[in-house]
XYZ file of C-alpha atoms in Angstrom:
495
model
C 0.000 0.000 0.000
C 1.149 3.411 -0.644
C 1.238 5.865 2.103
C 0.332 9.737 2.515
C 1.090 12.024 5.518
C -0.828 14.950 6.768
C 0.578 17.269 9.215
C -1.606 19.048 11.910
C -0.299 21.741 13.990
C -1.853 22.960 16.921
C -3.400 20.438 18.235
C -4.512 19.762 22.392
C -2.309 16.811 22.071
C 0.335 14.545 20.022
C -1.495 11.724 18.202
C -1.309 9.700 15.102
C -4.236 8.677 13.267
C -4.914 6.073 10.040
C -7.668 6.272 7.524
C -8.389 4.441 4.353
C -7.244 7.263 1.451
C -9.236 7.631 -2.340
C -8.565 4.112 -3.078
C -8.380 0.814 -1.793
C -3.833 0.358 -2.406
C -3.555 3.894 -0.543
C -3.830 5.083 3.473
C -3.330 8.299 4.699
C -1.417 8.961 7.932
C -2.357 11.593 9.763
C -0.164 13.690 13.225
C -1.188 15.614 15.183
C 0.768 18.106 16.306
C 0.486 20.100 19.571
C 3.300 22.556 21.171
C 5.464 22.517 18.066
C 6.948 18.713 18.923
C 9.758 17.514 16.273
C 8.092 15.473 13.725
C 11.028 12.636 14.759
C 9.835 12.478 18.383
C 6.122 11.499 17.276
C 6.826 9.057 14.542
C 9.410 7.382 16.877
C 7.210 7.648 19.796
C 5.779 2.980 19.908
C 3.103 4.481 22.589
C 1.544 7.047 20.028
C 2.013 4.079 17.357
C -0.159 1.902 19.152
C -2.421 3.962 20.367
C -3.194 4.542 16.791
C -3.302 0.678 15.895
C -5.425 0.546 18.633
C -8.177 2.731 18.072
C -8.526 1.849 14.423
C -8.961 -1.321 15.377
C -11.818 -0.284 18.471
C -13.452 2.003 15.823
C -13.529 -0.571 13.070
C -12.380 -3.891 14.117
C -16.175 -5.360 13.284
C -16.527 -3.597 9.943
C -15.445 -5.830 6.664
C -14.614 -3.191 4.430
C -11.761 -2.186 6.515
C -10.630 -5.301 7.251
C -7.601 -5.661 4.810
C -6.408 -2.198 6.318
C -6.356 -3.322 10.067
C -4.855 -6.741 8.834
C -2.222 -4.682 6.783
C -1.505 -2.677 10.302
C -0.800 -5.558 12.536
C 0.815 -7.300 9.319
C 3.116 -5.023 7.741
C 3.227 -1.526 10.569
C 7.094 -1.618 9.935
C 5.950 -0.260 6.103
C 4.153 2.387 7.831
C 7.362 3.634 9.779
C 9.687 2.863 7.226
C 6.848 5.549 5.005
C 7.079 7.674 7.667
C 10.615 7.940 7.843
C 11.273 8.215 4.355
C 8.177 10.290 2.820
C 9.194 12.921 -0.170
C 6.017 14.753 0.274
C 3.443 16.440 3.136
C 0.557 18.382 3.770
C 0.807 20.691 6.294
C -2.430 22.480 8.076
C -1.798 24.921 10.459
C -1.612 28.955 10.758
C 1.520 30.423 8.526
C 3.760 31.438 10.666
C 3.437 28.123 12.539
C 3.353 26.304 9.378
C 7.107 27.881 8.135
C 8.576 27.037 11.586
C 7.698 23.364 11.480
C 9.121 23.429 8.374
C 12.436 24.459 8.993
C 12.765 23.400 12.300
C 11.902 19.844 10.992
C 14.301 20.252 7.512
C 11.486 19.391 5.333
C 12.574 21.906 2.904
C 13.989 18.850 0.657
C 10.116 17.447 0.745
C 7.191 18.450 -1.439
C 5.278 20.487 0.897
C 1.586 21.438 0.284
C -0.372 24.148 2.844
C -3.490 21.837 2.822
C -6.030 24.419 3.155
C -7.748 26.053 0.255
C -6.696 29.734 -0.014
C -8.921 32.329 -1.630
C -8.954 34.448 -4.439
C -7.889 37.910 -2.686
C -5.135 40.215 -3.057
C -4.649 40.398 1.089
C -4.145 36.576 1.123
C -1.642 36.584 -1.726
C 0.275 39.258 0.670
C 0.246 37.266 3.747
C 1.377 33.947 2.376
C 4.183 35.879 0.421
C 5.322 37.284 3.205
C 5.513 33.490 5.066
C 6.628 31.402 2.104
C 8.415 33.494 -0.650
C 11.726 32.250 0.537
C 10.512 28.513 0.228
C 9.753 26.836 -3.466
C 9.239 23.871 -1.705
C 5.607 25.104 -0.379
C 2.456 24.654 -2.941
C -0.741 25.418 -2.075
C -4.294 24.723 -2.796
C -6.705 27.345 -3.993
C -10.091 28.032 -5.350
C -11.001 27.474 -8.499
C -8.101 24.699 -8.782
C -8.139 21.009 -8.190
C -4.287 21.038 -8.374
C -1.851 22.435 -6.304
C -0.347 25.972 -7.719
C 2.866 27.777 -6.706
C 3.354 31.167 -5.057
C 4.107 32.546 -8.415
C 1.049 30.984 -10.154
C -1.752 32.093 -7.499
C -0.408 35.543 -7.789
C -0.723 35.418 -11.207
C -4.475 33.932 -10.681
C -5.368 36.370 -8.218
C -4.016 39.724 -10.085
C -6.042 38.409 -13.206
C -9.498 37.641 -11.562
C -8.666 41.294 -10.035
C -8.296 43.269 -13.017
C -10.603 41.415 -14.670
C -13.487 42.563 -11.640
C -12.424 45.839 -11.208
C -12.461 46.497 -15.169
C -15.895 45.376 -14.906
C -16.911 46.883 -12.104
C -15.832 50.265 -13.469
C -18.571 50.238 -15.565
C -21.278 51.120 -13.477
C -23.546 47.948 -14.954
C -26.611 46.377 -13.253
C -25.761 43.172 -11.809
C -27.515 41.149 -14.827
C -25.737 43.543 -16.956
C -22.344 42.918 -14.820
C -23.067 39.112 -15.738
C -23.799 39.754 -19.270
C -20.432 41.347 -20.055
C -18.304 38.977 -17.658
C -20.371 36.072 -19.772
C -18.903 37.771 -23.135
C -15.436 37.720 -21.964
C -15.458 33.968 -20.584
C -17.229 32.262 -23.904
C -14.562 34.381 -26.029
C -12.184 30.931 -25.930
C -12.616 27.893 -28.168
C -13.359 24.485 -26.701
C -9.920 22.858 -26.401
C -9.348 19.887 -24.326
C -6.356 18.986 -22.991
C -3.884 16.573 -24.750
C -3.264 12.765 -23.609
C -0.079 13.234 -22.149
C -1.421 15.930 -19.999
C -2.973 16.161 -16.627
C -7.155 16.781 -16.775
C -6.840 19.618 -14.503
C -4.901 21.530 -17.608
C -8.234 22.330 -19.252
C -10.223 22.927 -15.926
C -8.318 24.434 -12.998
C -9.142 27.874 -12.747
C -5.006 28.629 -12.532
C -4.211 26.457 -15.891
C -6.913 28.281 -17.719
C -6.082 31.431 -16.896
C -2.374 31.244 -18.013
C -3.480 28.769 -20.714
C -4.863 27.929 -24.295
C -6.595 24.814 -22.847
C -10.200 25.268 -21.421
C -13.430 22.391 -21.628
C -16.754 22.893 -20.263
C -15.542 22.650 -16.163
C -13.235 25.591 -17.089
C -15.459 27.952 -18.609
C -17.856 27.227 -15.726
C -14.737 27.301 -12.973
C -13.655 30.614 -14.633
C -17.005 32.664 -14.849
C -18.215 31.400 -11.649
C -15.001 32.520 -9.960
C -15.256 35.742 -11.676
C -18.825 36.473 -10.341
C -18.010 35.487 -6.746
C -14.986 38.022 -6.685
C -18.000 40.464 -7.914
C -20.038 39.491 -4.704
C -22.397 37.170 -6.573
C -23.669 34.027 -4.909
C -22.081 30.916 -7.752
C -22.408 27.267 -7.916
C -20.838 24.894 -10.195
C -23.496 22.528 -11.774
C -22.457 19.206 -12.286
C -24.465 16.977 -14.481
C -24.626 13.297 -14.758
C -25.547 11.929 -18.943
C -28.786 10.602 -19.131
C -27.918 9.805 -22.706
C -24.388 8.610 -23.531
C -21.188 8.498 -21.404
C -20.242 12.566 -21.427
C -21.586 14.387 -18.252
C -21.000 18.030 -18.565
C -21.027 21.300 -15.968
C -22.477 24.718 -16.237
C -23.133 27.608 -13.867
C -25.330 28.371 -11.729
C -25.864 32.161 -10.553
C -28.350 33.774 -8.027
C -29.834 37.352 -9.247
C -30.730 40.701 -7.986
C -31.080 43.800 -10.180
C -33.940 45.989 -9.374
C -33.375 48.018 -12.432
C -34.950 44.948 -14.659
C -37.033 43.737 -11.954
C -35.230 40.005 -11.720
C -34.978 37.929 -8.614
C -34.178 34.210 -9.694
C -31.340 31.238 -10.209
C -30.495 31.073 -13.881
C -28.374 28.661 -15.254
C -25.586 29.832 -17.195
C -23.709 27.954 -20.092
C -20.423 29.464 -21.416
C -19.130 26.215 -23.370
C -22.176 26.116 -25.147
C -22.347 29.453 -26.664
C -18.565 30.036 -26.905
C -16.318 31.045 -29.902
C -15.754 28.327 -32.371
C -13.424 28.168 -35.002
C -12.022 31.584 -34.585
C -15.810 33.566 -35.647
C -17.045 36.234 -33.835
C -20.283 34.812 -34.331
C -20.944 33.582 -30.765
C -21.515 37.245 -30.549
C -24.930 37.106 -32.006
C -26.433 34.429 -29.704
C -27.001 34.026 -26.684
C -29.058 30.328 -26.568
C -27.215 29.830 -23.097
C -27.813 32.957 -21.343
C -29.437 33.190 -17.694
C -31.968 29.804 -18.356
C -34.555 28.837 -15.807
C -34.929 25.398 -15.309
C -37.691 24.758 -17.308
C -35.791 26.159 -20.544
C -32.465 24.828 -20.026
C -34.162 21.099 -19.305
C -36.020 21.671 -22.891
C -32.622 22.671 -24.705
C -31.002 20.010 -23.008
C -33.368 17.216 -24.421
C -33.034 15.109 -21.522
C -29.460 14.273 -22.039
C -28.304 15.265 -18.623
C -29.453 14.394 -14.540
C -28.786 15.768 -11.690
C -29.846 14.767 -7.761
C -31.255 18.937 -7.446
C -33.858 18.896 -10.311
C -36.511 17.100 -7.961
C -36.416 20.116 -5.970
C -36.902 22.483 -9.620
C -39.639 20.667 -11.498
C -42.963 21.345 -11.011
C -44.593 18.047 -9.278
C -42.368 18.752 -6.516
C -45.472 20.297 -4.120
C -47.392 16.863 -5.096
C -44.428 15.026 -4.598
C -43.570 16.593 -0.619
C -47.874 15.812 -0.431
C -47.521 12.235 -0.828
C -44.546 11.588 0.243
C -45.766 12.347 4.293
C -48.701 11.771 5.682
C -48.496 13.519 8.810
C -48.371 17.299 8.778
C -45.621 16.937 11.364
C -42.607 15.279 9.839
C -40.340 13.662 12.193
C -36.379 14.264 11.138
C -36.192 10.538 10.149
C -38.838 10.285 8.231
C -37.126 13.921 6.405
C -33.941 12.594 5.575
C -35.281 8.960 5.087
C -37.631 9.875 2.338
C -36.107 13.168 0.844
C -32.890 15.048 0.630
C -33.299 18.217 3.208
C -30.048 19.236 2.874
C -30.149 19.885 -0.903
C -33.191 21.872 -0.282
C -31.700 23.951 2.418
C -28.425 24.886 0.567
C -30.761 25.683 -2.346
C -32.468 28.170 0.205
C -29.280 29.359 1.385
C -27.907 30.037 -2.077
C -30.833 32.449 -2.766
C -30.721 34.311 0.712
C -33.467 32.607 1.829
C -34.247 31.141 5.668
C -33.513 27.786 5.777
C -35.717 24.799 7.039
C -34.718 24.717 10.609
C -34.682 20.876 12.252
C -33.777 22.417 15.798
C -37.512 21.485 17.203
C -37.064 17.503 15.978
C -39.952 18.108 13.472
C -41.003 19.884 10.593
C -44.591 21.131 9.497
C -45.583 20.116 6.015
C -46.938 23.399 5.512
C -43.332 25.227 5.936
C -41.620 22.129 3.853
C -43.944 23.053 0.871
C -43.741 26.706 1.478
C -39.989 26.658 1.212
C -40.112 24.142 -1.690
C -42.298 26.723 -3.607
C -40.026 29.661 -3.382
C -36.884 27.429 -4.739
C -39.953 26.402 -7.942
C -40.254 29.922 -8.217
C -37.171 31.262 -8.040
C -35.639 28.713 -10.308
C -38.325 28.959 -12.866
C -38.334 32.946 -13.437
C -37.970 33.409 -16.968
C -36.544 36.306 -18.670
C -38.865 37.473 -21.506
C -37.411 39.490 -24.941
C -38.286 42.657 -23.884
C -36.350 42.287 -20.656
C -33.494 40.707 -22.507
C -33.306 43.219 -25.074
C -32.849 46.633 -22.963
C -29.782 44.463 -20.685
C -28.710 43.477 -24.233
C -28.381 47.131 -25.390
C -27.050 48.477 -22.769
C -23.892 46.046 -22.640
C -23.437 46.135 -26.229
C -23.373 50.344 -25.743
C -20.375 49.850 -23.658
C -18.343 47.017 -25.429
C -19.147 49.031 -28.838
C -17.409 52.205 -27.122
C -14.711 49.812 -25.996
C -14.347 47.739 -28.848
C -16.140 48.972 -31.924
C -13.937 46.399 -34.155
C -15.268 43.490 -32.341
C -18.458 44.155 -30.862
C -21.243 45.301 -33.367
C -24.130 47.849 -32.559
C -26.599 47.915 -34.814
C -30.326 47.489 -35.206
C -29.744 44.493 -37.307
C -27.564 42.891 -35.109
C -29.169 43.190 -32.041
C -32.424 42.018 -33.619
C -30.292 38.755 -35.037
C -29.027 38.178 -31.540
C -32.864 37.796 -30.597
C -33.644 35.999 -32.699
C -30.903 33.038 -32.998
C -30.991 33.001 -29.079
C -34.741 31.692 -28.926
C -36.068 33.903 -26.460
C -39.518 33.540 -25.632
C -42.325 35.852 -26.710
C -42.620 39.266 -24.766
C -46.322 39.014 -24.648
C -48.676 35.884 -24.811
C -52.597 35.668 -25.825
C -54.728 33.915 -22.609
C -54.469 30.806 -25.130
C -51.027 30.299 -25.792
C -50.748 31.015 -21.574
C -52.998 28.410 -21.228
C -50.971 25.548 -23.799
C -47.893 26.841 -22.290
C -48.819 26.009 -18.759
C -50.633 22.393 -19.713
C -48.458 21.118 -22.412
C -44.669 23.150 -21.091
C -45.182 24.660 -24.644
C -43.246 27.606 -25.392
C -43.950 30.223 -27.454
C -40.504 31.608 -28.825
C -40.057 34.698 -31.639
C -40.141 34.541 -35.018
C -38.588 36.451 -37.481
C -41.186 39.014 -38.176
C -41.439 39.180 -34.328
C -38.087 40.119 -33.577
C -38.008 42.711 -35.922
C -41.223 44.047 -34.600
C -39.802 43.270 -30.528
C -36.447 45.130 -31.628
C -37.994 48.161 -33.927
C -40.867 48.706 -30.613
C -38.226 49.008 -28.410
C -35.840 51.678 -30.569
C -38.836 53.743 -31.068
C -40.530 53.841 -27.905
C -36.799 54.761 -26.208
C -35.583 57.016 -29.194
C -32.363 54.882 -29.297
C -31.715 55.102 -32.980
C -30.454 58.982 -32.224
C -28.901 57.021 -28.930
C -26.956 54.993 -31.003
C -25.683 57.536 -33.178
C -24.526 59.490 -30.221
C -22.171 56.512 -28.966
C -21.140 56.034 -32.413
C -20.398 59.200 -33.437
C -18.558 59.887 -29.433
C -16.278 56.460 -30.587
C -15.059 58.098 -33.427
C -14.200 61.637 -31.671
C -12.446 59.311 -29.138
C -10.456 57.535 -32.121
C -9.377 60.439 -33.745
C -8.394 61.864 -30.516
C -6.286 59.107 -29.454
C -4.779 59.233 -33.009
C -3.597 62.998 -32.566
C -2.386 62.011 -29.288
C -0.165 59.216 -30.226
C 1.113 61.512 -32.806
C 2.038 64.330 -30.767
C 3.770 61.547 -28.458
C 5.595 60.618 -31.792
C 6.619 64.437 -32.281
C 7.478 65.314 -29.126
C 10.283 61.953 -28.598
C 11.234 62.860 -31.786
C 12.357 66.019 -30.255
């Protein structure tokens, strides 16, 4: 079997501890540390040794699955010291400046350390673990967005470009749907571009990799604009989803809304791989098939091809479903977690800043169980209609035209394409196509003629064609200003 070590620091007291690691050939050793001890004294300590044979065995000397690991301590425990002894690599848990003492103090500069705790994406962090570890490449560490370990060098590199990238948004005064809009443009503007055999998975989906990168598949784009949001303040989630249909699962994003200016207070899932830049076109510009999706709408474009253990909580049937599923209208906790998943409800609830289901009292009503269930339906089934899409449409596009007139076009014919190609629902429905809609899951999405008549409504009832001239006509002062100022530059070094 192949050993791992864990170092705690800190502890009450000086223990060692064995668990069963990711796979059956591998344990992981774990010490605890307490008053600094030398990492020689407590692996050549028999009495700590025991004790940790010991209460394996009390723990789990009845259980058959870890059989073959209590067998392989009593059998083979001088492999475990000689591992102990002789390990080339360690993770270390403990505050930094205790952390770079045990290191030195113990000479495990020659090892492969790794600070086992995941480190965020902030500028203050970067600071304080530079100032612990810049003198020691032999420290990695762990952060968010990554699966692998990164250096010092690398998630200062992350965490300057998920910086500028925020604060160059955030300049911009948007709404937050409009914030998530323009951060959406900038993630899908990579092709899909999986990682080659003789490289490691994580190449195309830690956050770190991608960012320094030409490699990104769909856990990357998903990784990146989530981690982009939450630096923004927005509440993210990584949505992982199992194939209904073939082998290929597949993840996308999941954001929780607020903008008041558009009236929008929902989850909507987000989909980056799907509607990113192929094949070097600046097409994806023009649709947006992926863009802020209930439930209901991303399930329909997904054709039933993917699962996932939350969607009980997001379809409709789920008030039936809680209604049968307990009689009583007090629910005892075993009965909750016996016949339904309360906790994926409650961190649903918690990722839309909502009260969770509380189980202090040993019971639940039925009543509040539905109640809460309802909101999540709600929430997660607000759809964004055309007109509502169209003014957070416009007034992104305004900005990346005045930023980027080359690459981002601002037109009346484009922006009535984009609405078009992106299959947005109808902006207003007759009581009949309501009533289909809400029997049949029937939706009603714009035509041609429609868009043109959605898009043409909207310039004339805001006089944006005069608008749009104005921005265009303010890019071009600012390009032929910047032109005279880059020549006077020229002029004046040539002085």
């Amino acid at each position: 079997m192949k050993g791992n070590l864990r170092i705690i620091l800190n502890e009450e007291d000086n223990r060692i501890d064995f668990s069963p690691w990711i796979n059956d050939d591998e344990y992981l050793i774990t010490i605890y540390v307490s008053d600094m001890t030398k990492l020689e004294n407590i692996i050549n300590d028999e009495g700590l040794f025991n004790d940790m044979i010991e209460m394996y065995e009390y723990f789990f000397g009845s259980d058959e699955k870890h059989k073959d690991y209590i067998d392989f301590l009593h059998t083979s425990s001088h492999e475990v010291k000689d591992f102990l002894k002789t390990f080339d690599e360690v993770n270390i848990l403990g505050d930094f400046p205790l952390v770079r003492k045990y290191i030195l103090e113990n000479n495990l500069t020659s090892k492969r350390v790794f600070y086992n705790n995941t480190l965020p994406l902030k500028k203050e962090s970067v600071l304080e673990v530079t100032k612990f570890f810049e003198d020691l490449p032999c420290v990695k560490f762990f952060v968010d967005g990554n699966e692998a370990s990164v250096t010092l060098e690398e998630y200062t590199k992350t965490v300057e470009i998920i910086e500028n990238i925020a604060h160059s948004v955030r300049s911009l005064g948007l709404s937050p749907m409009e914030e998530i809009m323009y951060v959406y443009d900038l993630v899908r503007d990579r092709e899909y571009v999986a990682e080659s055999v003789d490289e490691e998975y994580t190449v195309s989906r830690d956050l770190t990799s991608v960012l320094l990168g030409d490699k990104i598949v769909c856990v990357g784009f998903s990784v990146l604009f989530n981690e982009i949001l939450n630096y923004l303040g927005y509440n993210t989630k990584n949505f992982v989803l199992m194939p209904s249909k073939g082998k290929r699962g597949h993840m996308r994003s999941l954001v929780y809304v607020e903008d008041e200016k558009y009236d929008i207070s929902g989850m909507y899932f987000f989909d980056p791989t799907f509607d990113c830049r192929k094949n070097n076109s600046s097409t994806f510009l023009e649709k947006y098939l992926y863009f802020a999706k209930s439930y209901r709408q991303i399930t329909k474009l997904d054709n039933g091809k993917f699962d996932n253990a939350y969607y009980s909580f997001f379809d409709d049937n789920v008030i039936d479903y809680i209604d049968e599923l307990f009689d009583e209208e007090e629910i005892n906790l075993f009965d909750l977690f016996t016949k339904m998943n309360l906790t994926y409800l409650n961190e649903m609830l918690n990722f839309s800043n909502q009260d969770t289901i509380s189980i202090d009292g040993g019971s639940v009503l039925k009543e509040s169980l539905i109640e809460k269930a309802y909101i999540i339906l709600q929430l997660i089934n607000e759809e964004i209609r055309s007109d509502k899409f169209l003014r957070i449409l416009y007034n992104v596009r305004k900005q990346q035209y005045y930023l980027n007139p080359e690459k981002y076009a601002f037109d009346i014919n484009t922006i009535t394409n984009i609405i078009l190609n992106s299959k947005l629902a109808s902006k207003s429905r007759s009581i009949q196509e309501n009533f289909l809609s809400a029997i049949f899951g029937v939706e009603f999405l714009v035509d041609e003629f429609e868009a043109k008549e959605i898009v043409n409504e909207f310039f004339s009832e805001n006089d944006l064609e005069k608008d749009m001239e104005r921005v265009k006509l303010t890019r071009v002062l600012k390009t032929i200003l910047c032109k005279k100022e880059n020549v006077d530059r020229d002029l004046s070094l040539k002085k």
